[in-house]
Structure formats: structure tokens, C-alpha cells
Steps between C-alpha positions, in 0.01 A plus 500: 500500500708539829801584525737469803824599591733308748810659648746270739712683703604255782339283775325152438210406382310239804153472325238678202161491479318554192133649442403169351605352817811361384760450779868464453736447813920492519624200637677726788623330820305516863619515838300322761591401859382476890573762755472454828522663827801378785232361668448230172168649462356584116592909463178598379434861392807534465655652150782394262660720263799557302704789512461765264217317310102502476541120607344422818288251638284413819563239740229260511366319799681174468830738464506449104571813281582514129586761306405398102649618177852574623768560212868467533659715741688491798254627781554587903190308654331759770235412787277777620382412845141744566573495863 
């Protein structure tokens, strides 16, 4: 017999995985977009985060970035430029 104990004490719940494989995911929201340099060229390398959060995301080489299983929030968008 197992026995488990669950305690919620605040956050969300994105996604659980079970040992038999099982996967469960929230139906949370995504942000996705383009970023670009003045020069109109793709901003690749470049990274996307939100302020204050473990969300982040990398730039791509077309320019596209997404950053998945968002929840609700307001959020301050941030661009980290490595040079």
C-alpha cells in the first residue's frame, strides 16, 4: 500500500508526470513574439525574460521567442542584450 501526502500552499500547477508515464498539463497561457534589432535584422541570442520570474526564453534565429506555460499575472517584459 502507498500512501502519499499532498500539501498546497500557493503557486500553480503547469504540468505532472506520473511513474506510469501519465502526463497531465494546465491549460496556462503562452507568450510568443519577434524581436528584432533597429537594423530589422532577427535578434538572435538574444534573451527574453520577465521580471521577477523564472520565465525566460531565447531568441531564435528567425527573431521568434516564446515563453510557454505562462499563468495570469501582470509581468514587465525584460531583454538581456550579451554584448
Amino acid at each position: 500500500m502507498r500512501v502519499g501526502f499532498l500539501r498546497h500552499v500557493g503557486g500553480a500547477l503547469a504540468q505532472v508526470y506520473w511513474p506510469d508515464g501519465t502526463l497531465w498539463r494546465a491549460s496556462l497561457g503562452e507568450l510568443s513574439g519577434f524581436a528584432t534589432r533597429r537594423s530589422g535584422a532577427p535578434a538572435a541570442g538574444v534573451a527574453i525574460r520577465l521580471s521577477q520570474t523564472n520565465y525566460r526564453a531565447t531568441v531564435d534565429s528567425s527573431g521568434a521567442f516564446a515563453i510557454p506555460d505562462l499563468v495570469p499575472g501582470p509581468y514587465q517584459l525584460l531583454v538581456e542584450e550579451p554584448r
